Tab-separated table of C-alpha atoms and ligand atoms in Angstrom:
chain	number	residue	atom	x	y	z
A	1	MET	CA	-30.423	92.703	7.745
A	2	VAL	CA	-30.812	94.148	4.278
A	3	TRP	CA	-33.735	96.504	4.526
A	4	PRO	CA	-36.661	95.345	2.398
A	5	HIS	CA	-37.547	97.802	-0.321
A	6	GLY	CA	-41.000	97.077	-1.484
A	7	PHE	CA	-44.207	95.318	-0.617
A	8	ASP	CA	-42.986	91.903	-1.769
A	9	ASP	CA	-39.852	92.207	0.371
A	10	LEU	CA	-41.880	93.259	3.402
A	11	ARG	CA	-44.271	90.390	2.844
A	12	ALA	CA	-41.376	87.932	2.605
A	13	ALA	CA	-39.788	89.346	5.770
A	14	ALA	CA	-43.125	89.099	7.605
A	15	LYS	CA	-43.499	85.516	6.433
A	16	ARG	CA	-40.120	84.628	7.881
A	17	ARG	CA	-40.871	86.329	11.178
A	18	LEU	CA	-44.459	85.248	11.913
A	19	PRO	CA	-45.885	81.851	12.833
A	20	ARG	CA	-47.711	80.594	9.786
A	21	PHE	CA	-51.200	80.972	11.268
A	22	LEU	CA	-50.542	84.693	11.793
A	23	PHE	CA	-48.943	85.290	8.421
A	24	ASP	CA	-51.871	83.548	6.747
A	25	TYR	CA	-54.338	85.557	8.824
A	26	VAL	CA	-52.918	88.750	7.327
A	27	ASP	CA	-52.150	87.424	3.874
A	28	GLY	CA	-55.336	85.528	3.213
A	29	GLY	CA	-58.743	86.381	1.828
A	30	SER	CA	-62.135	84.730	1.837
A	31	PHE	CA	-63.601	81.902	-0.251
A	32	ALA	CA	-61.263	81.283	-3.222
A	33	GLU	CA	-59.422	84.600	-2.647
A	34	LEU	CA	-60.363	85.890	-6.094
A	35	VAL	CA	-61.111	89.441	-5.002
A	36	LEU	CA	-57.907	89.615	-3.006
A	37	ALA	CA	-55.995	89.082	-6.260
A	38	ARG	CA	-58.397	91.189	-8.310
A	39	ASN	CA	-57.906	94.231	-6.071
A	40	VAL	CA	-54.162	94.175	-6.682
A	41	ALA	CA	-54.464	93.468	-10.414
A	42	ALA	CA	-57.021	96.229	-10.974
A	43	VAL	CA	-54.940	98.888	-9.229
A	44	ARG	CA	-51.895	97.866	-11.241
A	45	ALA	CA	-53.881	97.949	-14.462
A	46	VAL	CA	-54.557	101.669	-14.042
A	47	THR	CA	-52.314	103.400	-16.561
A	48	LEU	CA	-51.154	106.984	-16.211
A	49	ARG	CA	-50.253	109.707	-18.692
A	50	GLN	CA	-46.620	110.733	-18.630
A	51	ARG	CA	-46.418	114.527	-18.938
A	52	VAL	CA	-43.250	116.564	-19.323
A	53	LEU	CA	-41.799	120.060	-19.011
A	54	ASN	CA	-43.954	121.218	-16.151
A	55	ASP	CA	-42.175	122.780	-13.203
A	56	VAL	CA	-42.545	120.060	-10.598
A	57	SER	CA	-39.735	121.218	-8.338
A	58	GLN	CA	-42.120	121.934	-5.450
A	59	THR	CA	-44.529	118.989	-5.420
A	60	ASP	CA	-46.759	119.138	-2.377
A	61	LEU	CA	-48.117	115.863	-0.968
A	62	SER	CA	-50.153	117.421	1.795
A	63	THR	CA	-53.924	117.463	1.918
A	64	ARG	CA	-56.830	118.080	4.289
A	65	LEU	CA	-59.385	115.473	5.196
A	66	PHE	CA	-62.229	116.079	7.633
A	67	GLY	CA	-60.610	119.316	8.772
A	68	GLN	CA	-57.316	117.623	9.559
A	69	GLY	CA	-54.027	118.364	7.803
A	70	LEU	CA	-52.262	115.241	6.488
A	71	ALA	CA	-48.688	115.023	5.226
A	72	MET	CA	-50.016	112.863	2.384
A	73	PRO	CA	-53.451	111.463	1.489
A	74	LEU	CA	-52.886	108.137	3.164
A	75	MET	CA	-54.137	106.377	6.280
A	76	LEU	CA	-53.231	103.139	8.011
A	77	ALA	CA	-56.386	101.020	7.649
A	78	PRO	CA	-57.831	99.299	10.696
A	79	ILE	CA	-56.183	95.903	11.189
A	80	GLY	CA	-57.710	93.643	13.795
A	81	MET	CA	-55.236	91.934	16.115
A	82	GLY	CA	-52.392	94.082	14.751
A	83	GLY	CA	-50.790	93.760	18.153
A	84	MET	CA	-50.096	90.117	17.357
A	85	LEU	CA	-47.579	91.150	14.713
A	86	ARG	CA	-45.205	92.926	17.118
A	87	LYS	CA	-45.260	93.528	20.838
A	88	ARG	CA	-47.855	96.263	21.512
A	89	GLY	CA	-48.022	96.501	17.728
A	90	GLU	CA	-50.778	99.098	17.530
A	91	ILE	CA	-48.729	101.491	19.626
A	92	GLN	CA	-45.698	101.052	17.395
A	93	ALA	CA	-47.815	101.623	14.292
A	94	VAL	CA	-49.637	104.683	15.615
A	95	ARG	CA	-46.319	106.274	16.616
A	96	ALA	CA	-44.955	105.705	13.123
A	97	ALA	CA	-48.114	107.115	11.553
A	98	GLN	CA	-48.041	110.205	13.725
A	99	ALA	CA	-44.364	110.852	13.044
A	100	SER	CA	-45.144	110.649	9.317
A	101	GLY	CA	-48.145	112.972	9.579
A	102	VAL	CA	-50.811	110.481	8.582
A	103	PRO	CA	-53.716	109.056	10.600
A	104	MET	CA	-54.009	105.516	11.827
A	105	VAL	CA	-57.460	104.014	12.144
A	106	MET	CA	-57.546	101.945	15.330
A	107	SER	CA	-59.577	98.757	15.014
A	108	THR	CA	-62.265	97.812	17.524
A	109	VAL	CA	-60.478	94.467	17.694
A	110	ALA	CA	-57.007	95.893	18.297
A	111	LEU	CA	-55.037	94.046	20.932
A	112	CYS	CA	-54.244	97.280	22.775
A	113	SER	CA	-57.151	99.228	24.189
A	114	VAL	CA	-57.797	102.772	23.001
A	115	ASP	CA	-56.726	104.013	26.440
A	116	GLU	CA	-53.390	102.255	26.234
A	117	VAL	CA	-52.748	103.572	22.722
A	118	MET	CA	-53.771	107.083	23.679
A	119	ALA	CA	-51.542	107.035	26.759
A	120	ALA	CA	-48.585	105.885	24.688
A	121	ALA	CA	-49.181	107.987	21.595
A	122	GLY	CA	-50.419	111.119	23.293
A	123	MET	CA	-52.295	112.172	20.196
A	124	PRO	CA	-55.688	111.143	18.930
A	125	PHE	CA	-56.116	108.535	16.227
A	126	TRP	CA	-59.166	107.656	14.156
A	127	PHE	CA	-61.345	104.897	15.555
A	128	GLN	CA	-63.005	102.054	13.638
A	129	LEU	CA	-66.194	100.580	15.015
A	130	TYR	CA	-67.727	97.151	14.560
A	131	VAL	CA	-71.298	97.176	15.813
A	132	ALA	CA	-71.696	94.538	18.521
A	133	LYS	CA	-75.049	93.061	19.521
A	134	ASP	CA	-74.705	94.684	22.911
A	135	ARG	CA	-75.708	98.212	21.911
A	136	GLY	CA	-75.162	99.552	25.412
A	137	PHE	CA	-71.520	98.528	25.053
A	138	VAL	CA	-71.331	100.128	21.594
A	139	MET	CA	-72.700	103.445	22.809
A	140	ASP	CA	-70.400	103.434	25.847
A	141	LEU	CA	-67.430	102.741	23.581
A	142	LEU	CA	-68.452	105.580	21.257
A	143	ALA	CA	-68.784	107.998	24.145
A	144	HIS	CA	-65.417	106.843	25.431
A	145	VAL	CA	-63.491	107.339	22.179
A	146	GLN	CA	-65.223	110.673	21.691
A	147	ALA	CA	-64.103	111.751	25.177
A	148	LEU	CA	-60.569	110.598	24.367
A	149	GLY	CA	-60.600	113.023	21.444
A	150	CYS	CA	-60.639	110.631	18.486
A	151	PRO	CA	-61.417	113.022	15.638
A	152	VAL	CA	-62.967	110.645	13.094
A	153	LEU	CA	-65.225	107.622	13.549
A	154	CYS	CA	-65.079	104.958	10.880
A	155	VAL	CA	-67.933	102.430	11.021
A	156	THR	CA	-67.222	99.223	9.133
A	157	VAL	CA	-70.358	97.930	7.457
A	158	ASP	CA	-69.132	95.044	5.310
A	159	LEU	CA	-68.855	92.497	8.086
A	160	PRO	CA	-72.365	91.313	8.955
A	161	MET	CA	-70.516	88.066	9.563
A	162	PRO	CA	-66.901	87.024	9.028
A	163	GLY	CA	-66.250	85.787	5.481
A	164	PRO	CA	-65.283	82.115	5.257
A	165	ARG	CA	-61.491	82.157	5.418
A	166	TRP	CA	-60.295	78.666	4.683
A	167	ARG	CA	-56.616	79.526	5.019
A	168	ASP	CA	-57.209	80.298	8.688
A	169	GLN	CA	-58.648	76.831	9.136
A	170	ARG	CA	-55.799	75.137	7.326
A	171	SER	CA	-53.027	77.015	9.105
A	172	GLY	CA	-54.504	76.656	12.561
A	173	LEU	CA	-55.858	80.107	13.482
A	174	SER	CA	-59.456	78.987	13.544
A	175	GLY	CA	-59.157	75.233	13.205
A	176	PRO	CA	-58.965	72.355	13.591
A	177	PRO	CA	-60.458	72.233	17.081
A	178	GLY	CA	-58.841	70.727	20.127
A	179	LEU	CA	-55.377	69.323	20.547
A	180	ILE	CA	-54.553	69.052	16.861
A	181	GLY	CA	-55.142	72.763	16.310
A	182	GLN	CA	-53.275	73.619	19.465
A	183	TRP	CA	-50.327	71.478	18.417
A	184	ARG	CA	-50.315	73.120	14.999
A	185	ARG	CA	-50.117	76.598	16.495
A	186	TRP	CA	-47.558	75.699	19.127
A	187	SER	CA	-45.253	74.046	16.620
A	188	GLN	CA	-45.418	77.140	14.422
A	189	VAL	CA	-44.648	79.373	17.389
A	190	ALA	CA	-41.711	77.175	18.370
A	191	ALA	CA	-40.337	77.518	14.843
A	192	HIS	CA	-40.391	81.332	15.149
A	193	PRO	CA	-38.510	82.083	18.373
A	194	ARG	CA	-38.020	85.797	17.646
A	195	TRP	CA	-41.768	86.270	17.394
A	196	ALA	CA	-42.334	84.016	20.394
A	197	LEU	CA	-40.010	86.113	22.552
A	198	ASP	CA	-41.293	89.456	21.327
A	199	VAL	CA	-45.051	88.883	21.227
A	200	GLY	CA	-45.780	85.433	22.598
A	201	LEU	CA	-43.916	86.052	25.851
A	202	GLY	CA	-43.412	89.843	25.848
A	203	GLY	CA	-46.885	90.881	24.706
A	204	ARG	CA	-50.323	89.897	25.921
A	205	PRO	CA	-51.576	88.008	22.911
A	206	HIS	CA	-54.982	87.028	24.240
A	207	MET	CA	-56.109	90.462	25.232
A	208	LEU	CA	-58.479	92.439	22.991
A	209	GLY	CA	-58.497	95.560	25.092
A	210	ASN	CA	-61.575	97.348	23.716
A	211	LEU	CA	-63.790	94.289	24.010
A	212	ALA	CA	-62.937	93.505	27.609
A	213	PRO	CA	-66.416	94.483	28.885
A	214	ILE	CA	-68.160	91.942	26.631
A	215	MET	CA	-65.528	89.204	26.485
A	216	THR	CA	-66.629	87.235	29.446
A	217	GLY	CA	-64.497	84.249	30.275
A	218	HIS	CA	-61.271	83.447	28.478
A	219	VAL	CA	-61.728	83.777	24.714
A	220	ARG	CA	-58.728	82.150	23.100
A	221	LEU	CA	-57.247	83.338	19.857
A	222	ASN	CA	-58.602	80.422	17.873
A	223	ASP	CA	-62.106	81.001	19.279
A	224	PHE	CA	-62.103	84.649	18.366
A	225	LEU	CA	-63.586	84.395	14.892
A	226	SER	CA	-66.498	82.331	16.112
A	227	TRP	CA	-66.833	84.666	19.112
A	228	SER	CA	-67.071	87.669	16.782
A	229	GLY	CA	-69.594	85.774	14.658
A	230	ARG	CA	-71.759	85.409	17.760
A	231	ASN	CA	-71.229	88.885	19.185
A	232	PHE	CA	-71.078	91.205	16.189
A	233	ASP	CA	-74.503	92.031	14.904
A	234	PRO	CA	-75.616	90.794	11.466
A	235	SER	CA	-78.931	92.642	11.863
A	236	VAL	CA	-77.340	96.107	11.643
A	237	THR	CA	-79.239	98.377	9.223
A	238	TRP	CA	-79.266	101.933	7.932
A	239	GLN	CA	-81.410	102.859	10.954
A	240	ASP	CA	-78.537	101.897	13.246
A	241	LEU	CA	-76.227	104.033	11.187
A	242	ALA	CA	-78.633	106.949	11.568
A	243	VAL	CA	-78.552	106.434	15.358
A	244	ILE	CA	-74.749	106.428	15.329
A	245	ARG	CA	-74.869	109.576	13.210
A	246	SER	CA	-77.022	111.276	15.819
A	247	ARG	CA	-74.687	110.227	18.656
A	248	TRP	CA	-71.318	111.019	17.056
A	249	ASP	CA	-70.502	114.717	16.930
A	250	GLY	CA	-67.463	114.574	14.674
A	251	PRO	CA	-66.838	113.385	11.129
A	252	LEU	CA	-68.396	109.976	10.438
A	253	VAL	CA	-67.031	107.677	7.741
A	254	ILE	CA	-68.489	104.353	6.679
A	255	LYS	CA	-66.144	101.700	5.424
A	256	GLY	CA	-67.092	98.903	3.088
A	257	ILE	CA	-69.166	100.575	0.362
A	258	MET	CA	-68.997	98.964	-3.080
A	259	ASP	CA	-72.213	100.138	-4.713
A	260	PRO	CA	-73.313	103.629	-5.830
A	261	ASP	CA	-76.833	103.060	-4.441
A	262	ASP	CA	-75.408	102.345	-0.986
A	263	ALA	CA	-73.147	105.381	-1.370
A	264	ARG	CA	-76.165	107.622	-2.079
A	265	ARG	CA	-77.971	106.195	0.917
A	266	ALA	CA	-74.958	106.921	3.111
A	267	ALA	CA	-74.899	110.495	1.814
A	268	ASP	CA	-78.619	110.852	2.580
A	269	ILE	CA	-77.992	109.814	6.196
A	270	GLY	CA	-75.414	112.555	6.470
A	271	VAL	CA	-72.146	110.679	6.789
A	272	ASP	CA	-69.095	112.778	6.021
A	273	GLY	CA	-67.133	110.171	4.161
A	274	LEU	CA	-67.041	106.611	2.931
A	275	VAL	CA	-64.371	104.091	2.108
A	276	VAL	CA	-64.785	102.137	-1.091
A	277	SER	CA	-63.618	98.830	0.318
A	278	ASN	CA	-64.247	95.113	0.119
A	279	HIS	CA	-62.260	94.518	3.300
A	280	GLY	CA	-59.162	93.639	1.330
A	281	GLY	CA	-60.876	90.658	-0.298
A	282	ARG	CA	-61.769	89.109	3.045
A	283	GLN	CA	-65.557	89.228	2.768
A	284	LEU	CA	-67.586	88.763	-0.439
A	285	ASP	CA	-65.517	86.994	-3.050
A	286	GLY	CA	-66.732	87.502	-6.622
A	287	THR	CA	-67.389	91.202	-6.256
A	288	VAL	CA	-65.476	93.638	-8.437
A	289	SER	CA	-62.251	95.157	-7.199
A	290	THR	CA	-62.264	98.456	-5.357
A	291	ALA	CA	-60.406	100.195	-8.203
A	292	GLU	CA	-63.217	99.102	-10.526
A	293	ALA	CA	-65.970	100.208	-8.125
A	294	LEU	CA	-64.409	103.547	-7.183
A	295	PRO	CA	-65.075	105.769	-10.242
A	296	ALA	CA	-68.844	105.219	-10.294
A	297	ILE	CA	-69.096	105.811	-6.544
A	298	ALA	CA	-66.980	108.971	-6.721
A	299	GLN	CA	-69.183	110.142	-9.566
A	300	ALA	CA	-72.365	109.391	-7.616
A	301	VAL	CA	-71.490	111.063	-4.294
A	302	GLY	CA	-68.114	112.765	-4.615
A	303	ASP	CA	-69.752	116.201	-4.415
A	304	ARG	CA	-71.653	115.317	-1.230
A	305	LEU	CA	-69.064	113.542	0.898
A	306	THR	CA	-65.385	112.579	0.993
A	307	VAL	CA	-64.676	109.385	-0.925
A	308	LEU	CA	-61.753	107.282	0.316
A	309	ALA	CA	-60.673	103.884	-1.010
A	310	ASP	CA	-58.543	100.889	-0.140
A	311	GLY	CA	-57.683	97.443	-1.465
A	312	GLY	CA	-54.624	96.308	-3.365
A	313	VAL	CA	-52.580	99.463	-2.736
A	314	ARG	CA	-48.987	98.317	-2.499
A	315	ASN	CA	-46.870	101.437	-3.120
A	316	GLY	CA	-47.030	105.197	-3.525
A	317	LEU	CA	-47.818	105.007	-7.217
A	318	ASP	CA	-50.878	102.888	-6.384
A	319	VAL	CA	-51.997	105.710	-4.089
A	320	LEU	CA	-51.779	108.092	-7.039
A	321	ARG	CA	-53.770	105.658	-9.174
A	322	MET	CA	-56.581	105.525	-6.612
A	323	LEU	CA	-56.601	109.327	-6.366
A	324	ALA	CA	-56.835	109.572	-10.146
A	325	LEU	CA	-59.836	107.233	-10.054
A	326	GLY	CA	-61.634	109.618	-7.699
A	327	ALA	CA	-60.483	108.958	-4.122
A	328	LYS	CA	-59.519	111.889	-1.906
A	329	GLY	CA	-57.526	109.628	0.386
A	330	VAL	CA	-56.323	106.041	0.418
A	331	MET	CA	-56.056	103.464	3.175
A	332	ILE	CA	-53.398	100.781	3.214
A	333	GLY	CA	-53.862	97.516	5.081
A	334	ARG	CA	-51.492	94.632	4.460
A	335	ALA	CA	-48.625	96.956	3.508
A	336	TRP	CA	-48.370	98.389	7.011
A	337	ALA	CA	-49.160	95.068	8.673
A	338	TYR	CA	-46.180	93.444	6.931
A	339	ALA	CA	-43.963	96.465	7.626
A	340	LEU	CA	-44.868	96.227	11.310
A	341	ALA	CA	-44.190	92.504	11.429
A	342	ALA	CA	-40.907	92.941	9.573
A	343	GLY	CA	-39.510	95.974	11.373
A	344	GLY	CA	-41.802	97.271	14.109
A	345	GLN	CA	-42.270	101.041	14.388
A	346	ALA	CA	-39.149	101.708	12.311
A	347	GLY	CA	-40.478	99.354	9.652
A	348	VAL	CA	-43.765	101.237	9.350
A	349	SER	CA	-41.923	104.581	9.297
A	350	ARG	CA	-39.642	103.462	6.493
A	351	MET	CA	-42.529	102.056	4.519
A	352	LEU	CA	-44.394	105.363	4.826
A	353	ALA	CA	-41.296	107.275	3.781
A	354	GLN	CA	-41.045	105.056	0.732
A	355	PHE	CA	-44.710	105.596	-0.136
A	356	ALA	CA	-44.052	109.352	0.051
A	357	ILE	CA	-41.051	109.116	-2.286
A	358	GLU	CA	-43.058	107.117	-4.794
A	359	LEU	CA	-46.105	109.354	-4.574
A	360	ARG	CA	-43.956	112.454	-5.076
A	361	ALA	CA	-42.269	110.898	-8.098
A	362	GLY	CA	-45.639	109.869	-9.497
A	363	LEU	CA	-46.935	113.423	-9.140
A	364	ALA	CA	-43.874	114.827	-10.879
A	365	PHE	CA	-43.997	112.368	-13.789
A	366	THR	CA	-47.682	113.049	-14.393
A	367	GLY	CA	-47.085	116.797	-14.319
A	368	CYS	CA	-48.871	117.525	-11.034
A	369	ASP	CA	-47.688	120.131	-8.544
A	370	GLY	CA	-49.668	118.741	-5.704
A	371	ILE	CA	-52.457	116.421	-4.633
A	372	GLY	CA	-55.067	118.991	-5.659
A	373	ASP	CA	-53.944	118.652	-9.295
A	374	VAL	CA	-54.650	114.925	-9.452
A	375	GLY	CA	-57.749	113.850	-11.325
A	376	PRO	CA	-58.973	111.586	-14.100
A	377	HIS	CA	-57.046	113.714	-16.618
A	378	ILE	CA	-53.841	111.923	-15.542
A	379	LEU	CA	-55.285	108.556	-16.581
A	380	ALA	CA	-54.108	107.170	-19.910
A	381	ARG	CA	-57.441	105.423	-20.351
A	382	PRO	CA	-60.767	106.360	-18.809
A	383	PRO	CA	-61.744	104.072	-15.930
A	384	VAL	CA	-63.906	101.064	-16.699
A	385	GLY	CA	-67.250	100.528	-14.994
B	401	LIG	C1	-55.287	91.123	8.861
B	401	LIG	C2	-56.375	92.097	8.541
B	401	LIG	C3	-57.226	92.509	9.549
B	401	LIG	C4	-58.222	93.453	9.260
B	401	LIG	N1	-59.004	93.911	10.287
B	401	LIG	C5	-59.914	94.874	10.040
B	401	LIG	C6	-60.668	95.451	11.110
B	401	LIG	O1	-60.493	95.113	12.263
B	401	LIG	N2	-61.583	96.398	10.779
B	401	LIG	C7	-61.792	96.818	9.494
B	401	LIG	O2	-62.626	97.684	9.253
B	401	LIG	N3	-61.075	96.305	8.473
B	401	LIG	C8	-60.137	95.368	8.709
B	401	LIG	N4	-59.383	94.870	7.682
B	401	LIG	C9	-59.528	95.435	6.334
B	401	LIG	C10	-58.558	96.626	6.161
B	401	LIG	O3	-58.958	97.694	6.987
B	401	LIG	C11	-58.527	97.136	4.706
B	401	LIG	O4	-59.846	97.372	4.276
B	401	LIG	C12	-57.842	96.167	3.759
B	401	LIG	O5	-56.748	95.531	4.370
B	401	LIG	C13	-57.358	96.922	2.515
B	401	LIG	O6	-56.780	96.059	1.599
B	401	LIG	P1	-55.191	95.823	1.456
B	401	LIG	O7	-54.806	94.918	2.577
B	401	LIG	O8	-55.067	95.187	0.121
B	401	LIG	O9	-54.514	97.173	1.561
B	401	LIG	C14	-58.391	93.940	7.944
B	401	LIG	C15	-57.512	93.498	6.937
B	401	LIG	C16	-56.518	92.606	7.228
B	401	LIG	C17	-55.572	92.193	6.130
């Protein structure tokens, strides 16, 4: 196989490999998918200043976030059901991330449990929490990941309920009900035998390891979204976040902030970081893009906590753009999901290597020696908003 070279190639390879309902699950957004497109367009619209005749022979991509050294300022964003993309997909991804010196944020709704990932990876990963209605379960889970040694907790706050994702209904992930939906999924699986052998037969596709204590009965894949709608808590407030803050000893990051007022409130509660994120355009459609929201948020709280960002980042130069807009680190979602689907652990490793090449080149062309040099001064135009 000719190795795919960029995001579009990885996406195309993932599309060939995955049953349509899974590809659409990753690829899609909510409502009319406007923000999904806007995230990408806004990152690409960020223009940089080309600077010359600086000695950039020793560009240094490394950085420190929350006391941890990173080979580059990049993290694999939490992706629910990532294990559906390749057999034991989360384990493959976390191994690739660790080998590349960047953190992976393990989703609450990963297929593999945190114990399984920890046993396989041998090194701690960051953990992402969705707050379930059963708070006893939530606190037990927190204590468990803390005992496992997960260094950073990332609480996702932009999912009081799942956004309406019509693509998932059309392609069969969450609809139509009954035999028609089942037939739709089975025919897609049958048309993708490599996936069927690897994940459908070789993996355990119906297992969401971390939720086992509260998933009573057999929750099938197509019921999962409605299950999460019933079991994740839309009544979560800042008070709950304060409780989590008091229970979690290590760095606490909240993910899904799009407004400077919310960012200030998070800083007041004492979180250590936030992720400017609209869930990759999967929740509120009609909001601004993350690249548009980022500068004002970094301005509002950048001196009080660590501002991270995600959404629409498709290559290493996009990482540089987000850093120039004020982020100290950048999460990537669909890029690693497609790389995993296309090439497993090796696919994620190669994608990360490519991001590093592009980021290093971007630093050199903008006259930066290292990540610490990046700032708004490398922007050709001041950020809007
Ligand atoms: C298939 C898929 C599943 C996701 N699952 C989660 C999740 O379980 N928890 C979470 O906090 N965010 C989740 N997200 C959002 C990502 O963490 C991230 O915010 C988003 O993908 C960034 O945008 P990008 O895909 O354009 O890079 C998911 C995104 C996708 C595409």
